[in-house]
Coordinates of C-alpha atoms in Angstrom, one line a residue:
Chain A
M1 CA 84.3 117.9 112.3
T2 CA 82.8 118.1 115.7
D3 CA 81.4 121.6 115.0
L4 CA 79.6 119.8 111.7
Q5 CA 77.5 118.2 114.1
T6 CA 76.8 120.1 117.1
R7 CA 75.9 123.6 114.9
S8 CA 72.6 124.1 114.1
G9 CA 70.7 126.0 111.5
G10 CA 70.6 123.7 108.1
P11 CA 70.1 125.0 105.1
Q12 CA 66.1 125.0 105.7
G13 CA 67.0 126.7 108.7
R14 CA 63.5 127.5 110.0
A15 CA 64.8 127.1 113.5
A16 CA 62.1 128.4 115.4
L17 CA 59.6 126.2 113.6
R18 CA 61.3 123.3 113.9
V19 CA 61.7 123.6 117.9
V20 CA 57.9 123.3 117.9
R21 CA 57.7 120.4 115.7
R22 CA 60.5 118.4 117.4
R23 CA 58.7 118.0 120.3
R24 CA 55.6 116.4 118.0
G25 CA 57.9 114.1 116.4
L26 CA 58.9 113.6 112.7
T27 CA 57.2 115.6 110.0
A28 CA 56.3 114.0 106.7
S29 CA 59.4 116.0 105.3
D30 CA 61.7 114.8 108.1
V31 CA 60.8 111.4 107.1
G32 CA 61.5 112.2 103.5
V33 CA 64.8 113.1 104.5
L34 CA 65.6 110.0 106.1
V35 CA 64.6 107.6 103.5
L36 CA 66.6 109.7 100.6
T37 CA 69.6 109.6 103.2
A38 CA 69.2 105.8 103.5
F39 CA 68.6 105.2 99.8
V40 CA 71.6 107.2 99.1
C41 CA 73.8 105.4 101.6
V42 CA 72.8 102.0 100.1
A43 CA 73.3 103.1 96.9
I44 CA 77.1 104.8 97.9
A45 CA 78.4 101.6 100.1
F46 CA 76.8 98.9 97.7
P47 CA 79.5 98.2 95.1
F48 CA 82.0 98.4 98.1
V49 CA 79.8 95.8 100.4
W50 CA 79.5 93.7 97.2
M51 CA 83.2 93.7 96.9
V52 CA 84.0 92.5 100.3
L53 CA 81.1 89.8 100.2
T54 CA 81.9 88.2 97.3
S55 CA 85.8 87.9 98.4
F56 CA 84.6 85.0 100.6
F57 CA 82.8 83.0 98.0
P58 CA 84.3 80.5 95.3
T59 CA 84.2 81.2 91.9
D60 CA 81.1 78.7 90.8
E61 CA 79.1 80.1 93.5
L62 CA 79.7 83.8 92.0
F63 CA 79.1 82.6 88.5
D64 CA 75.9 80.5 89.0
P65 CA 73.3 82.7 86.8
T66 CA 70.4 81.0 88.5
R67 CA 71.7 82.8 91.9
L68 CA 72.1 86.4 92.6
F69 CA 73.6 86.2 96.0
P70 CA 75.7 83.4 97.1
R71 CA 74.6 81.1 100.0
P72 CA 76.2 81.8 103.4
E73 CA 77.3 78.0 104.2
R74 CA 79.5 78.5 100.9
A75 CA 81.6 81.5 102.6
T76 CA 85.4 80.6 102.8
L77 CA 88.7 82.2 103.0
A78 CA 89.9 80.2 100.3
N79 CA 90.4 83.2 98.0
Y80 CA 92.7 84.9 100.0
A81 CA 94.9 81.9 101.0
L82 CA 95.1 81.1 97.1
L83 CA 95.9 84.5 96.6
L84 CA 98.6 84.9 99.5
S85 CA 100.4 81.5 98.4
G86 CA 99.6 80.9 94.7
S87 CA 100.6 84.3 93.5
N88 CA 103.1 87.4 94.0
F89 CA 100.4 89.4 95.9
A90 CA 102.4 89.2 99.3
T91 CA 105.4 90.4 97.6
Y92 CA 103.4 93.3 96.2
M93 CA 101.8 94.2 99.4
V94 CA 105.4 94.2 101.1
N95 CA 107.1 96.5 98.6
S96 CA 103.8 98.6 99.1
A97 CA 104.2 98.8 102.6
I98 CA 108.1 99.5 102.5
V99 CA 107.4 102.1 100.0
S100 CA 104.7 103.9 102.0
V101 CA 106.2 103.6 105.3
G102 CA 109.7 105.3 103.7
S103 CA 107.5 108.0 102.2
M104 CA 106.1 108.7 105.0
L105 CA 109.0 108.8 107.3
A106 CA 110.9 111.0 104.7
S107 CA 108.1 113.5 104.1
V108 CA 107.4 114.3 107.7
V109 CA 110.9 114.9 108.4
I110 CA 111.7 117.1 105.4
S111 CA 108.2 118.8 105.5
S112 CA 109.0 119.8 108.9
L113 CA 112.0 121.5 108.4
S114 CA 110.5 123.6 105.5
G115 CA 107.6 124.2 107.7
Y116 CA 109.3 125.3 110.4
A117 CA 111.4 127.6 108.0
F118 CA 108.1 129.5 106.8
S119 CA 106.7 129.7 109.9
R120 CA 109.5 130.9 111.8
Y121 CA 111.7 132.9 109.8
R122 CA 110.9 135.9 107.3
F123 CA 113.6 135.9 104.6
R124 CA 114.0 136.8 101.2
G125 CA 112.2 134.9 98.6
R126 CA 109.7 133.3 101.2
Q127 CA 106.6 134.2 99.3
V128 CA 108.2 133.1 96.0
V129 CA 109.1 129.8 97.1
M130 CA 105.3 129.3 98.9
V131 CA 103.7 130.3 95.7
A132 CA 105.9 127.9 93.7
I133 CA 105.4 125.1 96.2
L134 CA 101.9 125.7 95.6
A135 CA 101.7 125.9 91.9
V136 CA 103.6 122.3 91.4
Q137 CA 100.4 120.9 93.3
L138 CA 98.5 121.5 90.2
F139 CA 101.1 119.7 87.9
P140 CA 99.6 116.8 86.1
F141 CA 101.7 113.8 86.8
V142 CA 100.9 112.0 83.6
I143 CA 102.8 114.9 82.2
L144 CA 105.8 114.6 84.3
I145 CA 105.7 110.8 84.0
T146 CA 107.6 110.9 80.6
P147 CA 110.6 112.9 81.6
M148 CA 110.7 111.1 84.9
Y149 CA 111.1 107.8 83.2
A150 CA 114.0 109.1 81.7
F151 CA 115.6 110.8 84.4
F152 CA 115.1 107.7 86.8
S153 CA 116.4 105.3 84.1
E154 CA 119.9 107.4 83.8
L155 CA 119.9 107.4 87.6
G156 CA 119.5 103.8 88.0
L157 CA 116.2 104.4 90.1
L158 CA 114.0 102.2 87.9
N159 CA 112.7 98.9 89.6
T160 CA 114.0 100.2 93.1
R161 CA 112.1 100.9 96.2
L162 CA 114.3 104.2 96.7
G163 CA 112.8 105.4 93.4
L164 CA 109.5 105.1 94.2
V165 CA 110.2 106.7 97.9
I166 CA 111.7 109.6 96.2
A167 CA 108.8 110.5 93.6
Y168 CA 106.1 110.1 96.7
V169 CA 108.2 112.3 98.9
A170 CA 108.1 114.7 96.2
I171 CA 104.6 114.5 95.1
S172 CA 103.7 114.9 99.1
L173 CA 105.8 117.6 100.0
P174 CA 104.0 120.6 98.7
F175 CA 100.8 119.7 100.7
A176 CA 102.7 118.4 103.5
S177 CA 104.7 121.9 104.0
Y178 CA 101.6 123.8 103.9
L179 CA 100.4 121.5 106.7
M180 CA 103.4 121.9 109.2
L181 CA 103.4 125.3 108.6
G182 CA 99.5 125.5 109.7
F183 CA 100.5 123.2 112.8
F184 CA 103.8 125.2 113.5
E185 CA 101.7 128.4 113.8
T186 CA 99.6 126.9 116.6
V187 CA 102.9 126.2 118.5
P188 CA 103.9 129.5 120.8
R189 CA 107.4 130.9 119.7
S190 CA 107.9 131.5 123.4
L191 CA 108.7 127.8 123.3
D192 CA 111.4 127.9 120.8
E193 CA 112.9 130.6 122.6
A194 CA 113.0 128.9 125.7
A195 CA 114.9 126.3 124.0
R196 CA 117.1 128.5 122.7
V197 CA 117.9 130.0 125.9
D198 CA 118.7 126.4 127.1
G199 CA 121.1 125.7 124.3
C200 CA 119.5 124.1 121.7
G201 CA 120.4 124.8 118.2
V202 CA 117.6 125.0 115.2
I203 CA 117.8 121.6 114.9
G204 CA 117.4 120.4 118.6
T205 CA 114.8 123.1 118.7
L206 CA 112.8 122.0 115.9
F207 CA 113.0 118.0 116.8
R208 CA 113.2 118.0 120.6
V209 CA 110.7 120.7 121.5
V210 CA 108.8 122.0 118.7
L211 CA 107.8 118.8 117.1
P212 CA 106.3 116.9 119.9
V213 CA 104.2 119.7 120.6
A214 CA 103.0 119.7 117.1
W215 CA 102.6 116.1 116.7
P216 CA 98.9 116.2 115.4
G217 CA 100.6 117.7 112.4
I218 CA 103.1 114.9 112.3
A219 CA 100.4 112.3 112.2
T220 CA 98.5 114.2 109.6
V221 CA 101.4 114.7 107.3
G222 CA 102.3 111.1 107.9
I223 CA 99.0 109.4 107.3
N224 CA 98.3 111.5 104.2
T225 CA 101.6 110.5 102.9
F226 CA 101.3 106.8 103.6
I227 CA 97.6 106.9 101.7
L228 CA 99.1 108.8 98.7
A229 CA 101.9 106.4 98.2
W230 CA 99.9 103.2 98.9
E231 CA 97.3 104.4 96.5
E232 CA 99.5 105.8 93.7
Y233 CA 99.5 103.6 90.4
L234 CA 100.9 105.6 87.3
F235 CA 104.5 106.3 88.8
A236 CA 104.7 102.7 90.2
K237 CA 103.3 101.1 87.0
V238 CA 105.8 103.1 84.5
L239 CA 109.1 102.9 87.0
N240 CA 108.6 99.6 88.6
T241 CA 107.9 96.9 86.1
D242 CA 110.1 93.9 87.6
E243 CA 107.6 91.4 89.2
S244 CA 109.8 91.5 92.5
M245 CA 109.6 95.4 92.5
K246 CA 105.9 95.9 91.9
T247 CA 103.4 97.6 94.2
V248 CA 100.1 96.5 95.5
Q249 CA 97.7 98.9 92.9
V250 CA 99.8 97.8 90.0
G251 CA 99.6 94.2 90.8
L252 CA 95.6 94.4 91.2
A253 CA 95.5 96.2 88.0
N254 CA 97.4 93.5 86.2
F255 CA 94.8 91.0 88.0
F256 CA 91.8 92.4 86.4
G257 CA 93.5 93.1 83.1
E258 CA 91.8 91.7 80.0
F259 CA 91.7 88.0 81.0
T260 CA 89.6 88.3 84.1
T261 CA 87.9 84.9 84.8
R262 CA 88.6 85.1 88.5
W263 CA 86.6 88.0 90.2
D264 CA 86.6 86.0 93.4
L265 CA 90.4 86.4 93.7
V266 CA 90.5 90.1 92.2
M267 CA 88.0 90.9 95.1
A268 CA 90.3 89.5 97.8
A269 CA 93.1 91.4 96.3
S270 CA 91.0 94.5 96.4
V271 CA 90.2 94.1 100.0
L272 CA 93.9 93.6 100.9
A273 CA 94.8 96.4 98.7
S274 CA 92.3 99.1 100.5
L275 CA 92.7 97.5 103.9
P276 CA 95.4 99.9 105.2
T277 CA 93.7 103.1 103.6
I278 CA 90.5 102.1 105.2
I279 CA 91.9 101.4 108.8
L280 CA 94.0 104.7 108.6
F281 CA 90.8 106.7 107.4
A282 CA 88.9 105.1 110.2
V283 CA 91.6 105.9 112.9
A284 CA 92.0 109.6 111.5
Q285 CA 89.0 110.5 109.8
R286 CA 88.4 113.8 111.6
R287 CA 92.0 114.8 110.8
L288 CA 91.9 113.9 107.3
V289 CA 89.0 115.4 106.4
S290 CA 89.9 118.9 108.1
G291 CA 93.3 118.7 106.6
L292 CA 92.2 117.8 102.9
A293 CA 89.8 120.5 103.0
V294 CA 92.5 122.7 103.2
G295 CA 94.3 122.3 100.2
G296 CA 94.6 118.6 99.1
V297 CA 93.3 118.7 95.7
K298 CA 94.7 115.9 93.4
E299 CA 93.3 113.0 91.5
Chain B
M1 CA 124.8 129.5 124.3
T2 CA 127.6 131.1 122.7
L3 CA 124.8 131.9 119.7
A4 CA 122.7 133.4 122.2
A5 CA 125.7 135.3 124.5
A6 CA 127.7 136.6 121.3
P7 CA 125.5 137.2 118.1
G8 CA 128.8 138.4 116.3
R9 CA 128.6 138.9 112.5
S10 CA 129.2 135.1 111.5
A11 CA 126.4 134.0 113.9
R12 CA 124.3 136.6 112.4
R13 CA 125.1 135.3 109.1
R14 CA 124.2 131.8 109.8
R15 CA 121.1 133.0 111.1
A16 CA 119.9 134.2 108.0
A17 CA 121.4 131.4 106.0
T18 CA 119.1 128.9 108.6
P19 CA 115.6 129.3 106.7
Y20 CA 117.5 128.5 103.2
V21 CA 119.2 125.6 104.7
L22 CA 115.8 124.3 106.3
L23 CA 114.1 124.8 102.8
A24 CA 116.9 123.1 100.7
P25 CA 115.8 119.6 100.7
T26 CA 112.3 120.4 99.8
V27 CA 113.1 122.9 97.2
V28 CA 115.9 120.5 95.6
M29 CA 113.6 117.8 95.7
L30 CA 110.5 119.7 94.0
T31 CA 113.0 121.1 91.7
I32 CA 114.7 117.5 90.3
L33 CA 111.1 116.1 90.3
F34 CA 109.1 119.0 88.9
A35 CA 110.9 122.0 87.5
V36 CA 113.7 119.9 85.7
P37 CA 111.4 117.4 84.1
A38 CA 109.0 120.3 82.9
V39 CA 112.0 121.7 81.3
Y40 CA 113.2 118.6 79.9
N41 CA 109.9 117.8 78.6
V42 CA 110.1 120.9 76.2
W43 CA 113.5 119.3 75.0
L44 CA 111.8 115.9 74.8
A45 CA 108.9 117.1 72.6
L46 CA 111.4 118.4 70.1
H47 CA 113.4 115.4 69.9
K48 CA 112.8 111.6 68.7
V49 CA 113.3 109.6 71.3
T50 CA 112.5 106.3 72.6
P51 CA 112.4 104.9 76.2
Y52 CA 115.6 102.9 75.4
D53 CA 117.6 106.2 74.8
A54 CA 120.3 107.4 77.2
L55 CA 119.3 110.9 78.6
G56 CA 119.7 113.9 76.2
E57 CA 120.1 111.3 73.4
G58 CA 117.7 111.6 70.1
D59 CA 117.5 113.3 67.0
Y60 CA 116.1 116.9 66.7
V61 CA 113.0 117.3 64.6
G62 CA 111.9 120.6 65.2
V63 CA 107.9 120.6 65.8
A64 CA 107.5 117.5 63.9
N65 CA 106.2 115.8 67.1
F66 CA 103.6 118.6 67.3
E67 CA 102.5 118.3 63.6
S68 CA 102.2 114.5 63.9
V69 CA 100.1 114.9 67.2
L70 CA 97.8 117.2 65.4
A71 CA 97.7 115.5 62.4
N72 CA 96.6 112.1 64.2
P73 CA 93.0 111.6 63.5
L74 CA 92.9 110.1 67.3
T75 CA 93.9 113.3 68.5
P76 CA 90.3 115.2 67.9
L77 CA 88.4 112.3 69.2
S78 CA 90.6 112.2 72.3
A79 CA 90.2 115.8 73.0
R80 CA 86.5 115.7 72.4
N81 CA 86.3 112.9 74.9
T82 CA 88.5 114.7 77.6
V83 CA 86.5 117.8 77.8
V84 CA 83.0 116.4 76.9
W85 CA 83.1 113.2 79.6
L86 CA 85.8 113.6 81.7
A87 CA 86.2 117.9 82.5
F88 CA 82.4 118.4 81.8
A89 CA 80.3 115.3 82.8
T90 CA 82.2 114.3 85.9
V91 CA 82.7 117.8 87.0
A92 CA 79.1 118.7 86.3
L93 CA 78.0 115.7 88.1
R94 CA 79.9 116.1 91.2
L95 CA 79.3 119.7 91.9
V96 CA 75.4 118.8 91.6
L97 CA 75.5 115.8 93.5
G98 CA 77.7 116.8 96.0
L99 CA 75.9 120.2 96.5
G100 CA 72.6 118.1 97.3
L101 CA 74.3 115.4 99.3
A102 CA 75.8 118.1 101.4
V103 CA 72.6 119.9 101.8
L104 CA 71.2 116.9 102.7
L105 CA 73.7 115.6 105.2
Q106 CA 73.2 119.4 106.8
H107 CA 69.4 118.5 107.7
S108 CA 68.6 118.7 111.0
V109 CA 66.5 115.5 111.2
L110 CA 69.6 113.4 111.1
R111 CA 71.4 114.8 113.9
R112 CA 68.0 114.6 115.8
M113 CA 67.8 110.9 115.0
R114 CA 71.7 110.2 115.8
V115 CA 72.3 108.8 112.4
L116 CA 74.5 111.8 111.0
G117 CA 78.2 110.4 112.1
V118 CA 77.1 106.9 110.0
A119 CA 75.7 108.4 107.0
R120 CA 78.6 111.0 106.6
T121 CA 80.9 107.8 107.2
I122 CA 79.3 105.8 104.4
V123 CA 79.1 109.1 101.8
L124 CA 83.0 109.1 102.3
L125 CA 83.5 105.4 102.3
P126 CA 84.5 105.5 98.4
W127 CA 87.4 107.9 99.2
M128 CA 88.8 105.5 101.6
V129 CA 89.2 102.9 98.8
P130 CA 92.2 103.3 96.4
P131 CA 91.1 104.4 93.0
T132 CA 92.5 100.8 91.5
V133 CA 90.0 99.3 94.0
A134 CA 87.2 101.4 93.1
V135 CA 87.6 100.2 89.4
A136 CA 87.8 96.9 90.4
A137 CA 84.5 96.8 92.4
W138 CA 82.7 98.4 89.6
K139 CA 84.1 96.1 86.7
W140 CA 82.9 93.3 88.8
L141 CA 79.5 94.7 89.5
L142 CA 79.2 95.8 85.8
D143 CA 80.7 92.5 84.3
G144 CA 79.1 91.6 80.9
R145 CA 78.1 88.0 82.1
T146 CA 78.5 87.6 85.8
G147 CA 78.1 91.0 87.1
L148 CA 75.4 91.6 89.5
V149 CA 73.7 93.9 87.3
N150 CA 73.5 91.8 84.4
K151 CA 72.3 89.2 86.3
I152 CA 69.2 91.2 88.0
L153 CA 68.6 92.5 84.5
L154 CA 68.5 89.0 83.0
Q155 CA 66.5 87.6 85.6
T156 CA 63.7 90.0 85.5
G157 CA 63.9 89.7 81.7
A158 CA 64.7 93.3 81.1
I159 CA 67.3 92.6 78.7
P160 CA 67.5 89.1 76.4
E161 CA 71.5 88.9 77.1
G162 CA 74.0 90.8 79.2
I163 CA 75.4 94.2 78.6
P164 CA 79.2 94.5 78.2
F165 CA 78.8 97.9 80.2
F166 CA 82.8 98.5 79.5
A167 CA 82.6 97.6 75.8
D168 CA 79.2 98.5 74.6
L169 CA 79.7 101.9 72.8
T170 CA 76.1 103.3 74.3
W171 CA 77.2 102.1 77.8
V172 CA 81.1 102.8 78.1
W173 CA 81.3 106.3 78.9
P174 CA 78.3 106.4 81.6
S175 CA 79.8 103.6 83.0
I176 CA 83.6 105.2 83.5
V177 CA 82.0 108.2 84.6
A178 CA 79.7 106.3 87.0
V179 CA 83.1 104.7 88.5
F180 CA 85.0 108.0 88.4
V181 CA 82.1 110.1 90.2
W182 CA 81.5 107.5 92.9
R183 CA 85.2 107.6 93.9
E184 CA 85.8 111.3 93.7
L185 CA 82.5 112.7 95.0
P186 CA 83.4 112.9 98.6
F187 CA 85.6 115.3 98.5
V188 CA 83.4 117.6 97.3
V189 CA 80.6 116.9 99.5
I190 CA 83.1 117.4 102.6
S191 CA 84.1 120.7 100.6
F192 CA 80.7 121.9 100.4
M193 CA 79.7 120.8 104.1
A194 CA 82.5 123.1 105.1
G195 CA 81.2 126.0 103.0
L196 CA 77.6 125.6 104.6
Q197 CA 78.9 125.7 108.1
A198 CA 80.3 129.1 107.2
I199 CA 76.6 130.3 106.5
S200 CA 75.1 132.2 109.9
A201 CA 72.0 130.7 110.9
E202 CA 70.5 134.0 111.1
Q203 CA 70.3 134.7 107.1
Y204 CA 68.2 131.4 107.2
E205 CA 65.9 133.0 110.1
A206 CA 66.0 136.3 108.6
A207 CA 64.8 134.9 105.2
S208 CA 62.1 132.6 107.1
I209 CA 60.7 135.8 108.6
D210 CA 60.4 136.8 105.2
G211 CA 58.5 134.2 104.2
A212 CA 60.8 132.1 102.3
D213 CA 60.6 128.6 101.7
G214 CA 63.2 125.9 101.6
W215 CA 63.8 126.3 98.0
R216 CA 63.7 129.9 98.1
S217 CA 66.2 130.1 101.0
F218 CA 68.3 127.7 99.1
W219 CA 68.4 130.1 95.9
H220 CA 69.1 133.1 97.8
I221 CA 70.9 132.2 100.5
T222 CA 72.8 128.7 100.2
L223 CA 73.8 129.4 96.7
P224 CA 75.4 132.8 96.7
N225 CA 77.2 132.0 100.0
L226 CA 78.6 128.9 98.5
R227 CA 79.6 130.5 95.2
P228 CA 83.0 131.1 95.9
I229 CA 84.0 127.7 97.4
I230 CA 81.7 126.3 94.1
A231 CA 84.4 128.3 92.1
V232 CA 87.5 126.9 93.7
I233 CA 86.4 123.3 93.8
G234 CA 85.1 123.5 90.3
L235 CA 88.5 124.6 88.8
F236 CA 90.4 122.2 91.0
I237 CA 88.4 119.1 89.8
T238 CA 88.2 120.3 86.4
I239 CA 91.9 120.5 86.0
G240 CA 92.3 117.2 87.9
A241 CA 89.5 115.5 85.6
F242 CA 91.3 117.0 82.1
N243 CA 94.7 115.3 83.5
N244 CA 92.9 112.0 84.6
F245 CA 94.6 109.0 83.4
I246 CA 93.7 106.3 85.8
Y247 CA 89.9 105.6 85.3
V248 CA 89.7 105.6 81.5
W249 CA 92.9 103.4 81.5
L250 CA 91.9 100.7 83.9
T251 CA 88.5 100.5 83.0
T252 CA 88.6 100.4 78.9
G253 CA 92.7 101.1 78.2
G254 CA 91.0 103.4 75.5
G255 CA 88.5 101.0 73.9
P256 CA 86.5 99.7 72.5
G257 CA 89.0 100.3 69.7
T258 CA 90.1 104.0 70.3
F259 CA 86.5 104.9 71.7
T260 CA 87.4 106.1 74.8
Q261 CA 90.8 107.4 74.4
V262 CA 91.3 110.6 76.3
L263 CA 94.1 112.7 76.0
A264 CA 96.1 111.5 79.0
T265 CA 95.6 107.8 77.8
Q266 CA 96.8 109.1 74.5
L267 CA 100.0 110.6 76.1
F268 CA 101.0 107.4 77.9
T269 CA 100.4 105.0 74.9
T270 CA 102.3 107.2 72.7
A271 CA 105.2 107.5 75.0
F272 CA 105.3 103.7 76.6
V273 CA 103.4 101.7 74.1
D274 CA 104.8 102.9 71.0
N275 CA 108.1 103.9 72.8
H276 CA 107.6 107.5 71.3
L277 CA 108.6 109.8 74.4
G278 CA 108.6 112.8 72.1
G279 CA 105.1 112.3 70.8
G280 CA 103.8 111.8 74.6
A281 CA 105.9 114.9 75.5
A282 CA 104.3 117.2 72.8
I283 CA 100.8 115.8 73.9
G284 CA 101.8 116.7 77.4
L285 CA 102.7 120.4 76.6
L286 CA 99.4 120.8 74.4
M287 CA 97.7 119.8 77.6
S288 CA 99.1 121.9 79.8
G289 CA 98.9 125.2 77.4
F290 CA 95.2 124.2 77.2
M291 CA 94.9 123.9 80.9
L292 CA 96.7 127.4 81.9
V293 CA 94.6 129.0 79.1
F294 CA 91.6 127.2 80.3
A295 CA 92.4 128.6 84.4
A296 CA 93.4 131.7 83.1
V297 CA 89.8 132.4 81.4
Y298 CA 88.2 130.6 84.2
L299 CA 89.8 132.6 87.1
L300 CA 89.0 136.1 85.0
T301 CA 85.4 135.3 84.1
V302 CA 84.7 133.6 87.5
L303 CA 86.4 135.9 89.8
R304 CA 85.9 139.1 87.9
R305 CA 81.7 138.2 88.6
G306 CA 82.3 137.2 92.2
D307 CA 83.7 140.9 92.5
D308 CA 80.2 142.5 91.4

């Protein structure tokens, strides 16, 4: 992303003219661009800002028809306290955390193996497998959910965290394998050969020598898988229906079902449900942006 | 050491097997989770099965599931909604807005005033929010009685009583599209920004020497250069939108009545609310068939044109 910032030559691209104008300050069209950008940013951020803001105020303050914005002195953490003590939301959070961390770890390990195979070996069927893996990524989940429910039911994986981990790892693997392949390609092969000469087997070479060098790949795959697992709704809704096994997105969706009268609580739940992904995005924005621009297309 | 020192036949064979061993976990998982269910889906579509039946249990009904789906008066409505509102409206809006935002963020004044980083992070913000949360935030904002939008409209006297945006026939689709586009726009913006980066500054300079203004260089340089990426992103997000379940399901559940049903929600309702897995599987097969044909036609026309 840094090159987005440093490279010049915007679409208007009147470079020579611009050098002159830069010395004179802002032109009318510059001001227009700044105003438009500010307007767009406010419009995009507003639903989010409103969600965070209102999560700190009691219902009566928010529902007061005479008042558009709540008064600062009524701000409170009561919504969060009630949510965590008076509902199962803490359980949902824990379930989601376990499922997301489990999926992340498993996906990193399994995609390292496949990415390494694609990167270091030329074998019969390589091309076919790579294309098949890519094709899988375009598979619509809503179509898979019916047969998968039948399978998971048969295997006793309904209402287990393990079941969701398996589903999420599978969903993450196509993209993760390609990402790892890309990162392994940046690690010189001489490193593998040196490790082999020193007596490392394939697995030892991969995990003790190559992976430590390709750690940006591990971070990218791990964060991607965590976010995928944390945000997923459909599989979690269908596969885990027990109250004790529900994930945070399903719990949140139930909160704002038909009988919503407590938007203050729903907004507090929304903030908690987006906290981990926002933190991860904040930490790894550049990495995720470049990674997702490569091939992560899934809605 | 032995392996490197004495590459005998068994060692060579072991080495030939290594990539397959490394790939095995991935291939096994994808086969079990994607390939087998895809095949099983065909079996389901030909049988009468409920979620409570064991695997492989159910009466063979031939193409009856397909017939009942096609005869269902709901199907044309949800097919139309899927195509018009999801696959067309959200895609067209995202392409136009995404292109506009990418070009806007590319403007040099943002870099000069050191606000590009902030602006880009804010544009990406909706992407950091889980879709479920995006729906919650918008349902609250547009709430029929206490939502901020209605409060403002009521206080300014623009409307006599609150509009239930997600239940009002005029407003429900625009509202769903708004949530969808808000959450899914950043990916398009990022992709187009990456595409804009690849256009060389020389092209613009040459155009400006020839006297082309901003609009002209946009039409004659920016758009033609971005066409491949617009084509690919367009296909991806169209398929994604066509299959999308979550936005309609969480905002309206297909209501009011069946007004906003789409194929994905009809599939889900048939399979898991009406407990008719075969019917759901049949809808799924029809959906993937339709998308396959669409993708083939799209690739043939768009890519063919790109070759000229």
